[in-house]
Coordinates of C-alpha atoms in Angstrom, one line a residue:
Chain A
M1 CA -0.2 -0.1 0.0
V2 CA 1.0 3.5 -0.7
N3 CA -0.1 6.3 1.7
I4 CA -1.5 9.6 -0.1
N5 CA -2.3 12.6 2.0
F6 CA -5.2 14.8 0.4
I7 CA -5.5 18.2 1.6
S8 CA -8.5 19.9 0.9
S9 CA -9.0 23.8 0.0
K10 CA -10.1 24.1 3.6
G11 CA -6.9 22.4 4.9
V12 CA -8.6 19.3 6.0
L13 CA -6.3 16.4 5.6
Q14 CA -7.6 12.7 4.3
K15 CA -5.3 10.0 4.3
A16 CA -6.0 7.4 1.8
D17 CA -4.2 3.7 0.8
A18 CA -3.6 3.8 -3.0
V19 CA -2.4 0.8 -4.8
A20 CA 1.0 0.9 -7.5
G21 CA -0.3 0.9 -10.7
E22 CA -3.5 2.6 -10.3
T23 CA -3.5 6.8 -10.9
L24 CA -3.9 9.2 -8.2
M25 CA -7.3 10.3 -9.7
E26 CA -8.7 6.6 -9.0
C27 CA -7.4 6.8 -5.4
A28 CA -9.0 9.9 -5.1
K29 CA -12.1 8.5 -6.4
K30 CA -12.4 5.6 -4.4
N31 CA -11.8 7.5 -1.2
Q32 CA -14.3 9.9 -2.2
I33 CA -12.2 13.2 -2.5
H34 CA -14.9 15.5 -3.3
E35 CA -12.8 18.1 -4.5
I36 CA -11.8 15.9 -7.4
E37 CA -14.6 15.2 -10.2
A38 CA -12.8 13.3 -13.1
E39 CA -16.0 14.4 -15.4
C40 CA -14.3 12.4 -18.2
G41 CA -13.4 9.2 -16.2
G42 CA -9.5 9.7 -16.6
G43 CA -9.2 10.4 -20.3
C44 CA -7.1 13.5 -20.0
S45 CA -10.0 15.5 -21.7
C46 CA -11.8 17.5 -19.1
A47 CA -9.1 18.8 -16.6
T48 CA -11.4 18.6 -13.5
C49 CA -9.0 16.4 -11.4
H50 CA -6.4 19.2 -10.9
V51 CA -4.3 19.1 -7.9
Y52 CA -1.9 20.9 -6.4
I53 CA 1.4 18.5 -5.8
H54 CA 3.4 19.7 -2.5
K55 CA 6.8 21.1 -3.6
E56 CA 8.9 18.1 -2.1
W57 CA 7.2 15.5 -4.3
L58 CA 7.1 17.4 -7.7
D59 CA 10.4 16.0 -8.6
K60 CA 9.7 12.6 -7.8
L61 CA 7.0 12.4 -10.5
E62 CA 7.6 12.3 -14.1
K63 CA 7.2 15.5 -15.8
P64 CA 3.6 16.1 -17.3
S65 CA 3.0 15.5 -21.1
E66 CA 2.4 17.8 -23.8
M67 CA -1.3 16.5 -23.5
E68 CA -1.2 17.2 -20.1
E69 CA 0.0 20.4 -20.6
D70 CA -2.5 21.5 -23.0
M71 CA -5.5 20.1 -21.0
L72 CA -4.1 22.1 -17.8
D73 CA -4.9 25.1 -20.1
F74 CA -8.5 24.4 -19.4
A75 CA -7.9 24.4 -15.5
F76 CA -8.5 27.2 -13.3
N77 CA -5.7 28.9 -11.0
V78 CA -2.9 26.8 -12.4
K79 CA 0.2 27.0 -10.5
E80 CA 3.8 25.8 -10.8
N81 CA 3.1 22.6 -8.7
S82 CA -0.3 21.8 -10.6
R83 CA -1.1 18.4 -12.4
L84 CA -4.0 16.5 -13.4
S85 CA -4.3 13.4 -11.1
C86 CA -5.4 11.0 -13.7
Q87 CA -1.8 11.4 -15.2
I88 CA -0.1 10.3 -12.3
K89 CA 0.6 6.7 -11.7
I90 CA 1.0 5.4 -8.4
E91 CA 4.3 3.7 -7.5
D92 CA 5.9 2.4 -4.2
V93 CA 8.3 5.5 -3.9
L94 CA 5.5 7.8 -3.8
D95 CA 4.4 6.5 -0.5
G96 CA 3.8 10.1 1.7
L97 CA 2.8 11.9 -1.5
T98 CA 1.2 15.1 -0.4
L99 CA -1.0 17.2 -2.2
E100 CA -3.5 19.7 -2.2
T101 CA -7.0 19.8 -4.0
P102 CA -8.4 23.0 -5.4
E103 CA -11.8 24.8 -4.0
T104 CA -13.2 24.1 -7.4
Q105 CA -12.4 22.3 -10.3
F106 CA -13.6 25.6 -12.7
Chain B
M1 CA -42.7 31.2 -35.0
S2 CA -40.8 28.9 -37.3
K3 CA -42.3 26.3 -39.2
L4 CA -43.5 23.3 -36.8
I5 CA -41.3 20.3 -37.8
E6 CA -43.3 17.2 -37.4
T7 CA -41.8 13.8 -36.1
D8 CA -43.1 10.6 -34.1
A9 CA -39.9 10.4 -32.0
L10 CA -37.8 13.6 -30.8
I11 CA -34.4 12.2 -29.5
I12 CA -32.4 14.9 -27.2
G13 CA -28.6 13.8 -27.7
A14 CA -26.9 12.4 -30.7
G15 CA -24.3 10.3 -28.5
P16 CA -23.9 6.4 -29.1
V17 CA -27.3 5.7 -27.2
G18 CA -29.5 8.3 -28.9
L19 CA -27.9 7.1 -32.2
F20 CA -28.8 3.7 -31.6
A21 CA -32.3 4.5 -30.5
V22 CA -33.0 5.6 -34.2
F23 CA -32.0 2.1 -35.1
E24 CA -34.5 0.4 -32.6
L25 CA -37.2 3.0 -33.2
G26 CA -36.7 2.4 -36.7
L27 CA -37.0 -1.0 -36.8
L28 CA -40.8 -0.4 -35.2
N29 CA -41.4 2.7 -38.2
I30 CA -41.3 5.3 -35.6
N31 CA -39.4 8.1 -37.4
C32 CA -36.8 10.4 -35.5
H33 CA -35.6 13.5 -35.4
V34 CA -32.2 14.1 -33.3
I35 CA -30.9 17.3 -32.0
D36 CA -27.4 17.8 -29.9
I37 CA -25.8 20.7 -28.5
L38 CA -22.5 19.8 -30.0
D39 CA -21.8 20.2 -33.9
K40 CA -21.3 16.9 -34.9
P41 CA -22.5 13.6 -33.7
G42 CA -21.0 11.0 -31.0
G43 CA -21.7 12.8 -27.9
Q44 CA -19.0 12.0 -25.4
C45 CA -17.4 9.7 -27.5
A46 CA -16.9 12.6 -30.2
Q47 CA -16.3 15.2 -27.8
L48 CA -14.1 13.8 -24.8
Y49 CA -12.6 11.1 -26.2
P50 CA -12.5 10.4 -30.4
E51 CA -9.3 8.7 -30.5
K52 CA -9.3 7.0 -27.1
P53 CA -10.2 3.0 -27.5
I54 CA -13.3 1.8 -25.8
Y55 CA -12.6 -2.1 -24.8
D56 CA -16.3 -3.1 -23.4
I57 CA -18.4 -3.1 -26.7
P58 CA -19.6 -6.8 -28.0
A59 CA -18.0 -8.1 -30.8
Y60 CA -15.2 -5.2 -30.6
P61 CA -12.5 -6.3 -28.6
M62 CA -11.4 -2.6 -29.1
I63 CA -12.9 0.5 -31.2
S64 CA -12.3 4.2 -30.9
G65 CA -15.0 6.5 -29.8
K66 CA -15.1 8.1 -33.3
D67 CA -15.3 4.7 -35.2
L68 CA -18.1 3.5 -32.8
T69 CA -19.9 7.0 -33.6
D70 CA -19.1 6.3 -37.7
K71 CA -20.4 2.5 -37.4
L72 CA -23.7 3.8 -35.7
L73 CA -24.1 6.3 -38.2
L74 CA -23.8 3.5 -40.7
Q75 CA -25.9 1.4 -38.7
I76 CA -29.1 4.0 -38.8
K77 CA -28.9 5.2 -42.2
P78 CA -31.6 3.2 -43.6
F79 CA -33.9 5.3 -41.3
S80 CA -33.0 8.5 -42.5
P81 CA -32.9 10.4 -39.0
V82 CA -32.9 14.2 -39.5
F83 CA -29.9 15.7 -37.3
H84 CA -29.9 19.3 -35.8
F85 CA -26.6 20.2 -34.5
E86 CA -25.7 23.1 -32.1
E87 CA -29.3 22.9 -30.5
L88 CA -30.6 22.8 -26.9
A89 CA -34.1 21.7 -26.5
K90 CA -35.6 24.4 -24.1
D91 CA -39.3 24.6 -23.7
L92 CA -41.8 21.8 -23.3
K93 CA -45.5 22.0 -23.6
K94 CA -48.0 19.2 -23.6
N95 CA -50.4 19.4 -26.2
N96 CA -54.3 18.7 -25.6
D97 CA -53.9 15.3 -27.6
G98 CA -50.9 14.0 -25.4
T99 CA -48.2 15.3 -27.8
W100 CA -45.5 17.4 -27.2
H101 CA -44.5 21.0 -28.6
I102 CA -40.5 21.3 -27.9
S103 CA -38.9 24.7 -29.0
T104 CA -35.1 25.1 -29.1
K105 CA -32.9 27.8 -27.8
K106 CA -32.2 29.0 -31.5
G107 CA -36.0 28.8 -32.2
L108 CA -36.9 25.5 -33.9
N109 CA -40.5 24.2 -32.9
F110 CA -41.0 20.4 -33.0
H111 CA -44.2 18.4 -32.5
A112 CA -43.5 15.0 -31.3
K113 CA -45.6 12.1 -30.3
V114 CA -42.8 10.9 -27.7
I115 CA -39.7 12.5 -26.5
I116 CA -36.7 10.5 -25.8
I117 CA -34.0 12.2 -23.5
A118 CA -30.7 10.4 -24.4
A119 CA -28.6 13.2 -23.2
G120 CA -25.8 11.6 -21.3
G121 CA -24.2 13.8 -18.8
G122 CA -26.4 16.5 -20.0
S123 CA -25.8 19.2 -22.3
F124 CA -22.1 20.6 -22.7
E125 CA -21.8 24.0 -21.3
P126 CA -18.9 26.6 -21.1
K127 CA -16.6 26.4 -17.8
K128 CA -17.0 29.3 -15.6
P129 CA -14.0 30.4 -14.2
N130 CA -14.3 30.9 -10.2
I131 CA -13.6 34.3 -10.2
P132 CA -15.4 36.3 -7.8
N133 CA -18.5 38.3 -8.7
L134 CA -18.5 37.0 -12.3
E135 CA -22.1 36.5 -12.4
K136 CA -22.9 40.1 -11.7
Y137 CA -21.7 41.1 -15.0
F138 CA -23.2 38.5 -16.8
D139 CA -24.2 40.8 -19.8
Q140 CA -20.2 41.7 -20.1
V141 CA -19.2 38.1 -19.5
R142 CA -19.4 36.1 -22.6
Y143 CA -18.9 32.4 -23.9
S144 CA -20.0 32.7 -27.7
I145 CA -21.0 35.5 -30.1
D146 CA -24.3 35.9 -31.0
Q147 CA -24.3 39.8 -32.6
I148 CA -20.8 40.6 -33.6
D149 CA -21.9 44.4 -33.5
N150 CA -21.9 44.4 -29.6
F151 CA -18.2 44.2 -29.6
K152 CA -17.5 47.2 -31.8
N153 CA -15.0 49.4 -30.6
K154 CA -15.0 48.0 -27.0
D155 CA -12.0 46.7 -24.9
I156 CA -11.9 42.9 -25.4
V157 CA -10.4 40.6 -22.7
I158 CA -10.0 37.1 -23.9
L159 CA -8.8 34.3 -21.5
G160 CA -7.4 31.0 -22.6
G161 CA -5.0 29.5 -25.4
G162 CA -6.9 26.8 -27.0
D163 CA -8.9 27.0 -30.5
S164 CA -11.4 29.1 -29.5
A165 CA -9.5 31.7 -27.8
L166 CA -7.3 31.9 -30.5
D167 CA -10.0 32.2 -33.3
W168 CA -12.1 34.7 -31.7
T169 CA -9.0 36.7 -30.9
V170 CA -8.5 36.7 -35.0
Q171 CA -11.8 37.5 -35.7
L172 CA -12.8 40.2 -33.3
N173 CA -9.3 41.7 -33.4
E174 CA -10.9 43.5 -36.6
I175 CA -13.3 45.4 -34.9
V176 CA -12.9 46.0 -31.3
K177 CA -11.2 49.0 -29.6
S178 CA -8.5 46.8 -27.7
L179 CA -8.0 43.0 -27.5
T180 CA -6.1 41.5 -24.9
L181 CA -5.2 37.8 -24.6
I182 CA -4.2 36.5 -21.7
H183 CA -3.0 32.9 -21.3
R184 CA -1.3 30.9 -18.3
R185 CA 1.8 30.3 -20.7
D186 CA 3.0 31.4 -24.0
V187 CA 2.4 28.2 -25.6
F188 CA -0.9 27.8 -27.8
R189 CA -2.9 24.9 -28.8
G190 CA -4.6 25.5 -32.0
S191 CA -4.0 24.9 -35.7
P192 CA -0.8 26.1 -36.8
A193 CA -2.3 28.5 -39.1
T194 CA -4.2 30.3 -36.1
V195 CA -1.4 30.2 -33.8
N196 CA 1.1 31.6 -36.1
K197 CA -1.7 34.5 -36.9
V198 CA -2.1 35.4 -33.2
M199 CA 1.7 35.2 -32.9
D200 CA 2.0 37.7 -36.1
L201 CA -0.8 40.0 -34.5
R202 CA 1.3 39.8 -31.0
D203 CA 4.3 40.8 -32.6
K204 CA 2.9 43.5 -34.7
G205 CA 1.4 45.0 -31.4
E206 CA -2.2 44.7 -32.9
I207 CA -3.2 42.6 -29.8
K208 CA -1.9 42.7 -26.2
F209 CA -0.5 39.3 -25.0
H210 CA 0.1 38.9 -21.2
V211 CA 1.3 35.5 -19.7
G212 CA -0.9 35.4 -16.1
Q213 CA -4.3 34.7 -15.0
V214 CA -7.1 36.7 -13.9
K215 CA -8.4 36.0 -10.7
N216 CA -10.4 39.3 -10.0
I217 CA -12.6 41.5 -11.6
I218 CA -13.0 45.5 -11.0
G219 CA -16.7 47.0 -11.7
S220 CA -19.4 49.3 -10.0
N221 CA -22.8 50.0 -10.6
G222 CA -22.9 46.6 -12.1
I223 CA -20.9 47.6 -14.8
L224 CA -17.5 45.7 -15.2
D225 CA -14.8 48.1 -15.9
A226 CA -11.2 46.1 -15.8
V227 CA -9.7 42.8 -15.1
Q228 CA -6.9 42.0 -12.7
C229 CA -4.2 40.0 -14.8
E230 CA -2.0 38.2 -12.1
K231 CA 1.4 38.3 -13.8
K232 CA 4.8 36.7 -12.5
E233 CA 5.8 40.5 -12.0
G234 CA 3.0 41.7 -10.2
I235 CA -0.8 42.3 -10.8
L236 CA -2.0 44.5 -13.7
E237 CA -5.1 46.0 -14.1
I238 CA -6.5 45.9 -17.9
P239 CA -9.7 47.9 -19.0
C240 CA -12.3 45.6 -19.8
D241 CA -15.9 46.1 -21.7
I242 CA -16.5 42.1 -22.3
L243 CA -14.7 39.4 -21.0
M244 CA -14.7 36.1 -22.7
P245 CA -13.0 33.1 -21.0
F246 CA -12.3 30.0 -22.9
F247 CA -11.8 26.9 -20.6
G248 CA -13.4 24.1 -22.4
L249 CA -16.5 22.9 -21.7
T250 CA -18.4 20.9 -19.0
M251 CA -21.7 19.0 -18.7
S252 CA -25.0 20.1 -16.7
L253 CA -28.4 18.4 -16.8
G254 CA -29.7 22.1 -18.4
P255 CA -33.1 22.8 -19.2
V256 CA -34.1 19.0 -18.7
E257 CA -34.1 19.9 -15.1
K258 CA -36.9 22.2 -15.2
W259 CA -39.6 19.8 -16.9
G260 CA -41.1 18.4 -14.0
L261 CA -39.7 14.9 -14.5
N262 CA -38.7 12.9 -11.2
L263 CA -35.1 13.2 -10.5
L264 CA -32.5 11.4 -8.8
E265 CA -29.0 12.8 -7.9
D266 CA -29.4 14.9 -11.2
R267 CA -30.3 11.9 -13.1
V268 CA -33.8 11.2 -14.4
S269 CA -35.7 8.4 -12.8
V270 CA -37.2 5.9 -15.1
S271 CA -38.9 2.2 -15.1
T272 CA -37.1 -0.6 -16.0
E273 CA -39.8 -1.9 -17.9
T274 CA -40.4 0.8 -20.4
Y275 CA -37.6 3.3 -20.0
Q276 CA -40.4 5.7 -19.3
T277 CA -39.6 9.1 -16.9
S278 CA -42.2 9.7 -14.4
V279 CA -44.2 11.9 -17.3
P280 CA -45.8 9.7 -19.8
G281 CA -44.4 10.0 -23.4
I282 CA -41.4 10.8 -22.3
Y283 CA -38.2 8.3 -22.1
A284 CA -34.7 8.5 -20.9
V285 CA -32.1 6.3 -21.8
G286 CA -28.2 5.7 -21.6
D287 CA -26.4 7.9 -18.8
I288 CA -28.8 10.7 -18.1
N289 CA -31.3 8.4 -16.5
T290 CA -31.2 6.2 -13.1
Y291 CA -33.0 3.1 -11.9
P292 CA -32.0 0.4 -9.1
G293 CA -28.7 -1.3 -10.0
K294 CA -27.9 1.4 -13.0
L295 CA -24.8 0.8 -14.6
K296 CA -23.2 4.1 -16.5
L297 CA -22.1 2.1 -20.0
I298 CA -22.5 2.5 -23.3
L299 CA -23.5 -1.4 -23.1
S300 CA -26.6 -0.8 -20.8
G301 CA -27.6 2.3 -22.9
F302 CA -28.1 0.2 -26.1
H303 CA -30.0 -2.5 -24.1
E304 CA -32.4 0.1 -22.9
T305 CA -33.1 1.5 -26.2
A306 CA -34.6 -1.8 -27.2
L307 CA -37.0 -2.0 -24.4
M308 CA -37.8 1.6 -24.9
A309 CA -38.4 1.5 -28.5
H310 CA -41.2 -1.5 -27.8
A311 CA -42.7 0.6 -25.0
V312 CA -43.3 3.6 -27.3
F313 CA -44.6 1.5 -30.0
K314 CA -47.3 0.3 -27.8
Y315 CA -47.7 4.1 -26.5
I316 CA -48.4 5.6 -29.8
N317 CA -50.2 2.4 -31.3
P318 CA -52.1 1.2 -28.1
E319 CA -54.4 -0.7 -30.5
E320 CA -52.1 -2.6 -32.4
R321 CA -50.5 -6.0 -31.4
L322 CA -46.4 -5.9 -31.5
T323 CA -44.9 -9.5 -31.8
L324 CA -40.9 -9.4 -31.3
Q325 CA -39.4 -9.7 -34.9
Y326 CA -35.7 -10.8 -35.6
T327 CA -33.7 -8.9 -38.3
T328 CA -32.1 -12.5 -39.1
T329 CA -35.1 -13.6 -40.0
S330 CA -37.7 -11.1 -40.6
S331 CA -38.4 -10.3 -44.2
S332 CA -40.1 -7.2 -43.2
L333 CA -37.3 -5.9 -41.2
Q334 CA -35.0 -7.0 -43.6
K335 CA -36.4 -4.7 -46.4
K336 CA -36.4 -1.9 -43.9
L337 CA -32.7 -2.0 -43.5
L338 CA -31.8 -3.0 -47.2
A339 CA -34.2 -0.1 -48.5
K340 CA -32.1 2.6 -48.8

């Protein structure tokens, strides 16, 4: 199990167990992280699973693909640590990954 | 009022389930008009994942959203459905004889015996950015252009870097007083020709371009005056008569919500025997409906259309007996399918 720390826009921490191989978005949906919508179901085509990855974890993730960058254009309040959670594959090295969810997805 | 369009069934939604509803209704001689908010058939398959493979369509180990749409269009061709794209079903009135009058956003009027809601996640609508007080200035915040004259000699601010933002930048620049394009990065996603055109306008100083994001707007007495663009260097105030945010589309139930149908968690409740809603003569199939055990799968939507079509036949022709016929053996069905 890989532990993920979801912090809501109100600052509330919710810990969740993820399985290596699934995406961060899938983990969020399974654990009812309500600030993640994932309208398109993981197709990288809606930008409603937008999250802010805590800086210390950013380098441990693979860089976003061009497709993800393009789709981030459709998210609101994009920051340097913005990612789409459907494009992040959970790996064992991500145990403890901490991220924040935005107040709204658009 | 525009001429009344007569049809047996009006299908709302041209996604895979709406398209297959044409087939099932067609086998029972029920003709269809189909309307959709998008400019093309396919619904989410076309809008959200045209190139992505779908693995759970029977007999197709893998098929793309676009191929599935194309094959459905071919399959329903013998029934000559009439499509009306970029249309939203808006108002609904029951006639005295139990038929329906539906008017659309752009002013089409339909007279239909039954209505089939196959609207998937609802209608696609522009995403509204989460900027405080945005709704106060609804008159000055536009997501599309109806009267281009309204933009003449105005200060326009366009947000976004995709096709819509770029296309309108090029088009509106000719007539406006000033045009400012704001995008979170200096990379655009659009057709290369349009991207080049925008770069050219920027380099010549004909438009202003800022890398940044708008998080606040300024106005007084209900009139929008300016937007605040957050840039790396600081906050810049830009005069603005009309703000146009282009952050893609999202889905919402839309006008269907106000039709008096029983809803459950933003879905339309139906009987699993007939797929009729709580209002006789209105049916719902596919992702838009809900019932105990509902699975939001294209597969389930296809199944629902067959039961719905038989129920619709009985509703339209209460005196006639309907026996189930097979396309493999029924000569009358084969005649219909091979006719055109």
